[in-house]
Structure formats: structure tokens, C-alpha cells
CSV table of C-alpha atoms and ligand atoms in Angstrom, one decimal:
chain,number,residue,atom,x,y,z
D,1,UNK,CA,0.0,0.0,0.0
D,2,UNK,CA,1.3,3.4,-1.0
D,3,UNK,CA,-0.3,6.9,-1.3
D,4,UNK,CA,-2.2,6.0,-4.4
D,5,UNK,CA,-5.5,7.8,-4.2
D,6,UNK,CA,-7.6,5.1,-5.9
D,7,UNK,CA,-6.0,2.3,-3.9
D,8,UNK,CA,-6.6,4.0,-0.6
D,9,UNK,CA,-10.3,4.8,-1.5
D,10,UNK,CA,-10.8,1.2,-2.5
D,11,UNK,CA,-9.4,0.0,0.8
D,12,UNK,CA,-11.4,2.5,2.9
D,13,UNK,CA,-14.6,1.4,1.0
D,14,UNK,CA,-13.8,-2.3,1.7
D,15,UNK,CA,-13.2,-1.3,5.4
D,16,UNK,CA,-16.6,0.3,5.7
D,17,UNK,CA,-18.3,-2.7,4.0
D,18,UNK,CA,-16.6,-5.1,6.5
D,19,UNK,CA,-17.9,-3.0,9.3
D,20,UNK,CA,-21.5,-3.0,8.1
D,21,UNK,CA,-21.5,-0.4,5.4
D,22,UNK,CA,-20.9,3.3,5.3
D,23,UNK,CA,-24.6,4.0,5.9
D,24,UNK,CA,-24.2,2.6,9.4
D,25,UNK,CA,-21.9,5.5,10.2
D,26,UNK,CA,-22.7,8.4,7.9
D,27,UNK,CA,-26.2,9.6,7.0
D,28,UNK,CA,-27.1,11.6,4.0
D,29,UNK,CA,-26.1,15.3,4.1
D,30,UNK,CA,-24.7,15.1,7.6
D,31,UNK,CA,-22.2,17.7,8.7
D,32,UNK,CA,-18.8,16.0,9.1
D,33,UNK,CA,-15.7,17.3,10.7
D,34,UNK,CA,-12.3,15.6,9.9
D,35,UNK,CA,-9.6,15.8,12.6
D,36,UNK,CA,-6.2,15.0,11.0
D,37,UNK,CA,-2.8,15.1,12.7
D,38,UNK,CA,-1.2,18.4,11.7
D,39,UNK,CA,1.3,18.7,14.6
D,40,UNK,CA,3.5,21.2,12.9
D,41,UNK,CA,4.2,22.6,9.4
D,42,UNK,CA,5.8,19.5,7.7
D,43,UNK,CA,6.1,17.7,4.4
D,44,UNK,CA,4.1,14.5,4.3
D,45,UNK,CA,7.3,12.4,3.7
D,46,UNK,CA,8.4,13.2,7.3
D,47,UNK,CA,5.5,11.1,8.6
D,48,UNK,CA,4.7,13.9,11.1
D,49,UNK,CA,1.3,14.7,9.6
D,50,UNK,CA,-1.6,12.7,8.2
D,51,UNK,CA,-0.9,12.5,4.5
D,52,UNK,CA,-2.9,14.8,2.3
D,53,UNK,CA,-3.6,12.0,-0.3
D,54,UNK,CA,-5.0,9.9,2.5
D,55,UNK,CA,-7.2,12.8,3.6
D,56,UNK,CA,-8.3,13.3,0.0
D,57,UNK,CA,-9.3,9.7,-0.3
D,58,UNK,CA,-11.4,9.9,2.9
D,59,UNK,CA,-13.1,13.0,1.6
D,60,UNK,CA,-13.9,11.4,-1.8
D,61,UNK,CA,-15.4,8.3,-0.1
D,62,UNK,CA,-17.5,10.5,2.3
D,63,UNK,CA,-18.8,12.6,-0.6
D,64,UNK,CA,-20.9,9.6,-1.6
D,65,UNK,CA,-23.0,10.6,1.5
D,66,UNK,CA,-22.5,14.3,2.0
D,67,UNK,CA,-20.8,17.5,0.7
D,68,UNK,CA,-20.9,19.2,4.1
D,69,UNK,CA,-17.3,18.4,5.1
D,70,UNK,CA,-15.0,20.4,7.3
D,71,UNK,CA,-11.5,19.8,8.5
D,72,UNK,CA,-10.3,21.2,11.8
D,73,UNK,CA,-7.1,21.3,13.9
D,74,UNK,CA,-5.2,23.3,16.5
D,75,UNK,CA,-1.5,22.4,15.7
D,76,UNK,CA,1.3,22.4,18.2
D,77,UNK,CA,3.2,25.0,16.2
D,78,UNK,CA,1.8,27.7,13.8
D,79,UNK,CA,-1.6,27.9,12.3
D,80,UNK,CA,-3.5,25.0,10.7
D,81,UNK,CA,-3.6,27.1,7.5
D,82,UNK,CA,0.2,27.4,7.4
D,83,UNK,CA,0.7,23.7,8.1
D,84,UNK,CA,-1.8,22.8,5.4
D,85,UNK,CA,0.0,25.0,2.9
D,86,UNK,CA,3.3,23.2,3.6
D,87,UNK,CA,2.0,19.6,3.8
D,88,UNK,CA,-0.1,20.0,0.5
D,89,UNK,CA,-3.4,19.7,2.4
D,90,UNK,CA,-4.4,23.2,1.3
D,91,UNK,CA,-4.5,22.1,-2.3
D,92,UNK,CA,-6.7,19.1,-1.3
D,93,UNK,CA,-9.0,21.4,0.6
D,94,UNK,CA,-9.3,23.7,-2.4
D,95,UNK,CA,-9.8,20.9,-4.9
D,96,UNK,CA,-12.4,19.2,-2.8
D,97,UNK,CA,-14.1,22.5,-1.8
D,98,UNK,CA,-14.2,21.7,1.9
D,99,UNK,CA,-13.8,24.2,4.8
D,100,UNK,CA,-10.9,24.6,7.1
D,101,UNK,CA,-11.4,25.4,10.8
D,102,UNK,CA,-8.8,26.7,13.1
D,103,UNK,CA,-10.0,25.8,16.6
D,104,UNK,CA,-10.5,28.6,19.1
D,105,UNK,CA,-11.5,28.2,22.7
D,106,UNK,CA,-15.1,29.6,23.1
D,107,UNK,CA,-17.1,27.0,25.0
D,108,UNK,CA,-16.6,24.9,28.1
D,109,UNK,CA,-17.6,21.3,28.0
D,110,UNK,CA,-17.9,19.0,31.0
D,111,UNK,CA,-17.4,15.2,31.4
D,112,UNK,CA,-19.2,13.7,34.4
D,113,UNK,CA,-17.1,10.7,35.3
D,114,UNK,CA,-13.8,12.5,35.0
D,115,UNK,CA,-10.4,11.0,35.8
D,116,UNK,CA,-8.6,14.3,36.3
D,117,UNK,CA,-10.5,17.5,35.5
D,118,UNK,CA,-13.8,17.3,33.8
D,119,UNK,CA,-14.0,20.7,32.1
D,120,UNK,CA,-12.3,21.6,28.9
D,121,UNK,CA,-12.4,24.7,26.6
D,122,UNK,CA,-13.1,23.8,23.0
D,123,UNK,CA,-14.4,25.3,19.8
D,124,UNK,CA,-18.2,25.3,19.8
D,125,UNK,CA,-18.2,24.4,16.1
D,126,UNK,CA,-17.2,20.9,17.2
D,127,UNK,CA,-20.6,20.6,18.9
D,128,UNK,CA,-22.4,21.7,15.7
D,129,UNK,CA,-21.1,18.7,13.7
D,130,UNK,CA,-23.2,15.6,13.2
D,131,UNK,CA,-20.1,13.4,13.1
D,132,UNK,CA,-16.4,13.7,13.8
D,133,UNK,CA,-14.0,11.5,12.0
D,134,UNK,CA,-10.6,11.1,13.5
D,135,UNK,CA,-7.7,10.7,11.1
D,136,UNK,CA,-4.6,10.1,13.2
D,137,UNK,CA,-1.1,9.3,12.0
D,138,UNK,CA,0.5,6.1,13.3
D,139,UNK,CA,3.5,7.5,15.2
D,140,UNK,CA,5.6,6.9,18.3
D,141,UNK,CA,5.5,9.5,21.0
D,142,UNK,CA,8.2,10.1,23.6
D,143,UNK,CA,5.8,10.9,26.4
D,144,UNK,CA,2.8,8.6,25.7
D,145,UNK,CA,4.8,6.0,23.7
D,146,UNK,CA,2.4,6.1,20.7
D,147,UNK,CA,0.2,8.8,19.2
D,148,UNK,CA,-2.9,7.1,17.8
D,149,UNK,CA,-6.6,7.8,18.0
D,150,UNK,CA,-6.8,9.0,21.6
D,151,UNK,CA,-3.8,11.2,21.5
D,152,UNK,CA,-4.8,12.7,18.2
D,153,UNK,CA,-8.0,14.2,19.7
D,154,UNK,CA,-5.7,16.4,22.0
D,155,UNK,CA,-5.6,18.6,18.9
D,156,UNK,CA,-9.1,19.8,19.5
D,157,UNK,CA,-7.8,21.7,22.5
D,158,UNK,CA,-7.0,25.1,21.2
D,159,UNK,CA,-3.5,26.7,21.4
D,160,UNK,CA,-2.1,27.6,24.8
D,161,UNK,CA,-4.7,25.5,26.7
D,162,UNK,CA,-2.6,22.5,25.6
D,163,UNK,CA,0.4,23.8,27.5
D,164,UNK,CA,-1.7,24.4,30.6
D,165,UNK,CA,-2.9,20.8,30.6
D,166,UNK,CA,0.7,19.6,30.2
D,167,UNK,CA,1.8,21.7,33.1
D,168,UNK,CA,-1.0,20.4,35.3
D,169,UNK,CA,0.1,16.8,34.6
D,170,UNK,CA,3.6,17.8,35.9
D,171,UNK,CA,6.0,14.8,35.6
D,172,UNK,CA,3.3,12.2,35.7
D,173,UNK,CA,2.7,10.4,32.4
D,174,UNK,CA,-0.3,8.5,33.8
D,175,UNK,CA,-1.8,11.8,34.8
D,176,UNK,CA,-1.3,13.2,31.3
D,177,UNK,CA,-2.8,10.0,29.8
D,178,UNK,CA,-5.8,10.5,32.0
D,179,UNK,CA,-6.3,14.0,30.7
D,180,UNK,CA,-6.2,12.6,27.1
D,181,UNK,CA,-8.6,9.8,27.9
D,182,UNK,CA,-11.0,12.4,29.5
D,183,UNK,CA,-10.8,14.6,26.4
D,184,UNK,CA,-11.4,11.7,24.1
D,185,UNK,CA,-14.5,10.6,26.1
D,186,UNK,CA,-15.8,14.2,26.3
D,187,UNK,CA,-15.8,14.5,22.5
D,188,UNK,CA,-15.6,11.0,21.2
D,189,UNK,CA,-15.1,10.8,17.4
D,190,UNK,CA,-17.8,8.7,15.7
D,191,UNK,CA,-15.2,7.0,13.5
D,192,UNK,CA,-11.5,6.6,13.3
D,193,UNK,CA,-9.3,5.9,10.2
D,194,UNK,CA,-5.6,5.7,11.0
D,195,UNK,CA,-2.9,6.6,8.4
D,196,UNK,CA,-0.3,3.9,9.0
D,197,UNK,CA,0.9,3.8,5.4
D,198,UNK,CA,4.0,5.8,6.1
D,199,UNK,CA,4.2,5.5,9.9
D,200,UNK,CA,6.9,6.7,12.4
D,201,UNK,CA,9.1,4.8,14.8
D,202,UNK,CA,11.9,6.0,17.1
D,203,UNK,CA,11.7,9.2,19.0
D,204,UNK,CA,8.4,10.6,17.5
D,205,UNK,CA,6.1,12.4,17.1
D,206,UNK,CA,8.2,15.3,15.6
D,207,UNK,CA,11.3,15.7,13.5
D,208,UNK,CA,13.4,13.2,15.5
D,209,UNK,CA,11.1,10.3,14.6
D,210,UNK,CA,12.0,7.9,11.8
D,211,UNK,CA,9.5,7.4,8.9
D,212,UNK,CA,8.8,3.7,8.2
D,213,UNK,CA,6.8,2.1,5.4
D,214,UNK,CA,4.1,0.1,7.1
D,215,UNK,CA,1.4,0.1,4.4
D,216,UNK,CA,-1.4,-0.1,6.9
D,217,UNK,CA,-4.9,1.5,7.2
D,218,UNK,CA,-6.8,0.7,10.4
D,219,UNK,CA,-10.3,1.9,10.8
D,220,UNK,CA,-13.0,1.4,13.4
D,221,UNK,CA,-15.8,2.9,15.4
D,222,UNK,CA,-14.2,2.6,18.8
D,223,UNK,CA,-10.9,4.5,19.1
D,224,UNK,CA,-9.9,2.7,22.2
D,225,UNK,CA,-10.2,-0.7,20.4
D,226,UNK,CA,-8.3,0.7,17.4
D,227,UNK,CA,-5.5,1.9,19.7
D,228,UNK,CA,-5.5,-1.5,21.4
D,229,UNK,CA,-5.0,-3.5,18.2
D,230,UNK,CA,-2.4,-1.4,16.4
D,231,UNK,CA,0.5,-2.5,18.7
D,232,UNK,CA,-0.2,-6.1,17.5
D,233,UNK,CA,1.1,-5.1,14.1
D,234,UNK,CA,4.3,-3.5,15.3
D,235,UNK,CA,5.3,-5.9,18.1
D,236,UNK,CA,4.7,-3.6,21.0
D,237,UNK,CA,3.1,-4.3,24.3
D,238,UNK,CA,-0.3,-2.6,23.9
D,239,UNK,CA,-0.3,-1.4,27.6
D,240,UNK,CA,3.1,0.3,27.1
D,241,UNK,CA,1.0,3.0,25.5
D,242,UNK,CA,-0.2,5.2,28.4
D,243,UNK,CA,-3.6,6.0,27.1
D,244,UNK,CA,-4.3,2.3,26.6
D,245,UNK,CA,-3.1,1.5,30.1
D,246,UNK,CA,-5.2,4.3,31.7
D,247,UNK,CA,-8.3,3.2,29.8
D,248,UNK,CA,-7.8,-0.4,30.8
D,249,UNK,CA,-7.1,0.3,34.5
D,250,UNK,CA,-9.4,3.2,35.3
D,251,UNK,CA,-12.4,2.8,32.8
D,252,UNK,CA,-12.4,-0.8,31.7
D,253,UNK,CA,-12.1,-2.3,35.2
D,254,UNK,CA,-8.7,-3.8,34.4
D,255,UNK,CA,-10.0,-5.9,31.6
D,256,UNK,CA,-8.2,-6.2,28.3
D,257,UNK,CA,-9.7,-3.8,25.8
D,258,UNK,CA,-11.7,-5.9,23.4
D,259,UNK,CA,-11.3,-5.8,19.7
D,260,UNK,CA,-12.2,-7.8,16.6
D,261,UNK,CA,-10.2,-7.8,13.4
D,262,UNK,CA,-12.3,-7.9,10.3
D,263,UNK,CA,-10.7,-8.1,6.9
D,264,UNK,CA,-7.1,-9.0,6.6
D,265,UNK,CA,-5.0,-9.6,9.7
D,266,UNK,CA,-1.4,-8.7,8.6
D,267,UNK,CA,0.2,-10.0,11.8
D,268,UNK,CA,3.5,-8.4,12.9
D,269,UNK,CA,4.7,-6.2,10.1
D,270,UNK,CA,7.7,-4.7,11.8
D,271,UNK,CA,9.1,-4.6,15.3
D,272,UNK,CA,9.0,-0.9,16.1
D,273,UNK,CA,11.9,1.0,17.7
D,274,UNK,CA,10.2,2.7,20.7
D,275,UNK,CA,11.1,5.8,22.7
D,276,UNK,CA,12.4,5.4,26.3
D,277,UNK,CA,9.7,4.6,28.8
D,278,UNK,CA,9.6,5.7,32.4
D,279,UNK,CA,7.1,4.7,35.0
D,280,UNK,CA,6.4,7.3,37.6
D,281,UNK,CA,3.7,6.2,40.0
D,282,UNK,CA,3.6,5.6,43.8
D,283,UNK,CA,6.7,5.6,45.9
D,284,UNK,CA,8.9,4.9,42.9
D,285,UNK,CA,7.3,7.8,41.2
D,286,UNK,CA,8.0,10.0,44.2
D,287,UNK,CA,11.7,8.9,44.3
D,288,UNK,CA,12.1,9.3,40.6
D,289,UNK,CA,10.7,12.9,40.8
D,290,UNK,CA,12.9,13.6,43.8
D,291,UNK,CA,16.0,12.4,41.9
D,292,UNK,CA,14.7,13.5,38.6
D,293,UNK,CA,18.0,14.8,37.2
D,294,UNK,CA,19.5,11.3,37.6
D,295,UNK,CA,16.5,9.1,37.0
D,296,UNK,CA,14.5,10.6,34.2
D,297,UNK,CA,15.3,11.1,30.5
D,298,UNK,CA,15.8,14.7,29.7
D,299,UNK,CA,16.0,17.0,26.7
D,300,UNK,CA,19.5,18.0,25.5
D,301,UNK,CA,19.9,21.1,23.3
D,302,UNK,CA,22.3,20.8,20.4
D,303,UNK,CA,23.8,24.3,19.9
D,304,UNK,CA,25.2,23.5,16.5
D,305,UNK,CA,21.8,22.6,15.1
D,306,UNK,CA,19.8,25.3,16.8
D,307,UNK,CA,18.6,28.2,14.6
D,308,UNK,CA,17.3,30.3,17.5
D,309,UNK,CA,13.7,30.0,16.3
D,310,UNK,CA,12.6,29.7,20.0
D,311,UNK,CA,9.7,27.5,19.2
D,312,UNK,CA,10.8,25.4,22.2
D,313,UNK,CA,10.9,28.5,24.5
D,314,UNK,CA,7.4,29.5,23.5
D,315,UNK,CA,5.9,26.1,24.0
D,316,UNK,CA,7.6,25.0,27.3
D,317,UNK,CA,4.6,24.8,29.7
D,318,UNK,CA,6.8,25.7,32.7
D,319,UNK,CA,9.1,28.3,31.2
D,320,UNK,CA,12.2,26.2,31.8
D,321,UNK,CA,14.0,27.4,28.7
D,322,UNK,CA,15.9,30.5,27.7
D,323,UNK,CA,17.6,31.3,24.4
D,324,UNK,CA,21.0,32.8,25.1
D,325,UNK,CA,22.1,33.7,21.6
D,326,UNK,CA,23.8,31.6,19.0
D,327,UNK,CA,27.1,31.1,20.9
D,328,UNK,CA,25.3,29.4,23.9
D,329,UNK,CA,21.9,28.4,22.3
D,330,UNK,CA,19.2,27.1,24.7
D,331,UNK,CA,19.7,26.7,28.4
D,332,UNK,CA,17.3,24.6,30.4
D,333,UNK,CA,16.4,24.7,34.1
D,334,UNK,CA,16.2,21.0,34.7
D,335,UNK,CA,14.8,21.5,38.2
D,336,UNK,CA,11.7,23.2,36.6
D,337,UNK,CA,11.5,20.9,33.6
D,338,UNK,CA,8.6,18.4,33.9
D,339,UNK,CA,9.9,16.2,31.0
D,340,UNK,CA,6.8,16.7,28.9
D,341,UNK,CA,9.1,16.7,25.8
D,342,UNK,CA,7.0,19.3,24.0
D,343,UNK,CA,10.2,21.0,23.1
D,344,UNK,CA,11.6,17.8,21.5
D,345,UNK,CA,8.3,17.2,19.8
D,346,UNK,CA,8.1,20.7,18.2
D,347,UNK,CA,11.7,21.6,17.4
D,348,UNK,CA,11.8,21.9,13.6
D,349,UNK,CA,15.6,21.4,13.4
D,350,UNK,CA,16.2,18.1,15.3
D,351,UNK,CA,18.2,20.2,17.6
D,352,UNK,CA,16.9,18.5,20.8
D,353,UNK,CA,17.8,15.0,21.6
D,354,UNK,CA,16.7,12.8,24.6
D,355,UNK,CA,19.4,11.8,27.1
D,356,UNK,CA,18.6,8.6,28.9
D,357,UNK,CA,18.8,8.6,32.7
D,358,UNK,CA,22.0,7.9,34.6
D,359,UNK,CA,20.2,5.7,37.2
D,360,UNK,CA,18.1,3.5,34.9
D,361,UNK,CA,17.2,1.1,37.8
D,362,UNK,CA,14.6,3.6,39.0
D,363,UNK,CA,13.1,4.0,35.5
D,364,UNK,CA,11.1,0.8,35.4
B,401,SF4,S1,16.3,24.1,20.0
B,401,SF4,FE1,15.0,23.9,18.2
B,401,SF4,S2,13.1,24.9,18.7
B,401,SF4,FE2,14.6,25.5,20.3
B,401,SF4,S3,15.4,27.4,19.4
B,401,SF4,FE3,16.8,25.8,18.7
B,401,SF4,S4,16.0,25.2,16.7
B,401,SF4,FE4,14.4,26.4,17.7
B,402,SF4,S1,12.1,21.9,28.8
B,402,SF4,FE1,11.1,20.7,27.3
B,402,SF4,S2,10.7,18.8,28.3
B,402,SF4,FE2,11.1,20.3,29.9
B,402,SF4,S3,9.2,21.1,30.5
B,402,SF4,FE3,10.0,22.5,28.9
B,402,SF4,S4,9.1,21.7,27.0
B,402,SF4,FE4,8.8,20.1,28.6
């Protein structure tokens, strides 16, 4: 499978048929919002963003049911319009005559059985849609281990609110995963189609990740089930992914998340190279945080690659970073740093690497 428009359309149509037909999910003339991954302005060959040809194929399949199609995002860096221009998505939007939405925070929504905090600011246009279709990229993620269906919906949180939620999770990956699971349950997409054709392994989800041809499209109604099954194809423990672990332990009463594979089961396609993982709960979590400069991975700033754009400085949720000019580059206050790795995720120059901890015994 490659980014061949007709081949992708055919596969998506077969997928809908396997799941009971497109009519089961999309009714005539419904208002549909597509939520792709558009983390930062990137070319599609970097595997950072959902591929524009993939999105075009989804749009053309959906047009059999409706022309009322919108595409919305709040990227980590820059505007969605800028990101769309660089990735090639803008051309698709114009050719297909659909509408682009930059999310703004203008309504508060609430989730009753919250895991962390039940109120989120979102864009009210999300609530005006009949259906939301989630279009994640299959990527590794240094903080959550993988960015799939659940993580992709973090992009409905507009701009700076994302930084606030990161800061409130502090050093705790489980806490951040709970926030993601809350957001996903507050605005659950009605359908998910994952772009795993060109996927990403290594230290994703930004420029430090490694694109890898996987040739996979995974689709399903339940995003938690889709996220549960994907690790089976890349030889990864499904509960290494923090959002899967949180859903299983806190929502699913510790039962394995159920899924059923319809259509072709490809088995393990590739053993993925994964980012470092660090458990931080209970007494261990307390010790790890206390000795964080020895026990946690940390971002390292490579002066020679740094262009001084200060994207990292602007997006650090705890203002731990300072740009000191091109001779010194970025300096980091590691006592403030909560190891959210937003800086690593968003640096456009691969100028931030991740240094593994000195005392690895505490990390697992
Ligand atoms: S480290 Fe990266 S994001 Fe930060 S200023 Fe340098 S190039 Fe920009
Ligand atoms: S320095 Fe980087 S990893 Fe540390 S808190 Fe800031 S953005 Fe997160």
C-alpha cells in the first residue's frame, strides 16, 4: 500500500463494508468534521502529519454521502492554514471544496465521570457537527509512547490550553494520559481511520522520529479498540501505551480492551523502535521525581543545530527554557523541567535529543 488515491479509496470502502456499510456510520447530508494530525508545518514524507492524499481519499469516499465536510485542527506549532500549505493539504481542501477550521476556545464542556478534571475549553463548532471522523497518523510519542486515536484528539484543545494541561500533569505520564482519555471521552469521534501507510518509529512524534513504510490503514468505530489492536502489528506491548493503560485500569475495570479484526490480519509487520519509557507512580514515582535529574530522561539542546527560532521556548509549559544567543543556544532549568518533551516534539531542526537517565534502575 502506498499513497495511491484510488488504492486508498478502495481500501477504505472495503473497510466500511466489512464494518457493516458506510450508511451505518454516515447519514445523507450530515455535517462532518475531519480531525487529522497536523502537529507542525511539515512535508508528508516526514510522517509527522496525516498524508494529504490519505485525507483526499477519505473526503472522496465521504462525498458519496455528504458534501458538508469540514477539516479542523489546532496544531502544536503555527496555524493550521500554514501547516496545510506546507503539507499539501491546502491544495486538497481547495480541490475538494471543503472548509478549514482553526479551533479557538469559546465554549466549556464537561465530562461527568472525570479521571482528572472534567472541564475543557473547546471550539463550539465541534458541537455543531453531526459526526467527527478522527484521522490520526500512526506514530511513536516520547511521552505517551504512541500517538494514535486517543492522542490525536488532543488537537481539539486550542493553542495555549494544551500547555496548561501539560503543566497540570507535571512529571506524571499517567496523569497526562488520564487527561487525554478524559478529552477523548468528552468529544468521542464517531469513527477513526488511521494513516499507517507511512508510519513513524523511534523518538516521535516530531522531526526526531523515523519514517517507516508500514502500508497499513486501520479503521473502526471505537478509538480505544483501534489503539489496542495497532501494537499487535508493530510488536509492541499494547499497555506500554499510556492511554491504553489508563483506559484499561481506570475505565475498563482492568479488563483487556476488546477488539475484533475484520478483513485481513497482517500479523506483525515490523518490530517498532520505541522511545524510552519511564514509570512514575507511587513511591517509585516519588523517588524518581525527587532524583529526577538522575532518574529521568531529559531534553538536551544541540547548539550546532539550533537556529534560535525559540519554538521550544514559546511552548515550554513551565518556562524552563531560555535562548542565550547563537554562541550558547538554549539553556534549560532541569529543576523546573517536567519532562513533557513538548520542546523535543516541536523543534523543527532536530536540535533537541533525549538523554537517557543515569540511574536507569529507577526507571522501570
Ligand atoms: S532548540 Fe530547536 S526549537 Fe529551540 S530554538 Fe533551537 S531550533 Fe528552535
Ligand atoms: S524543557 Fe522541554 S521537556 Fe522540559 S518542561 Fe519544557 S518543554 Fe517540557
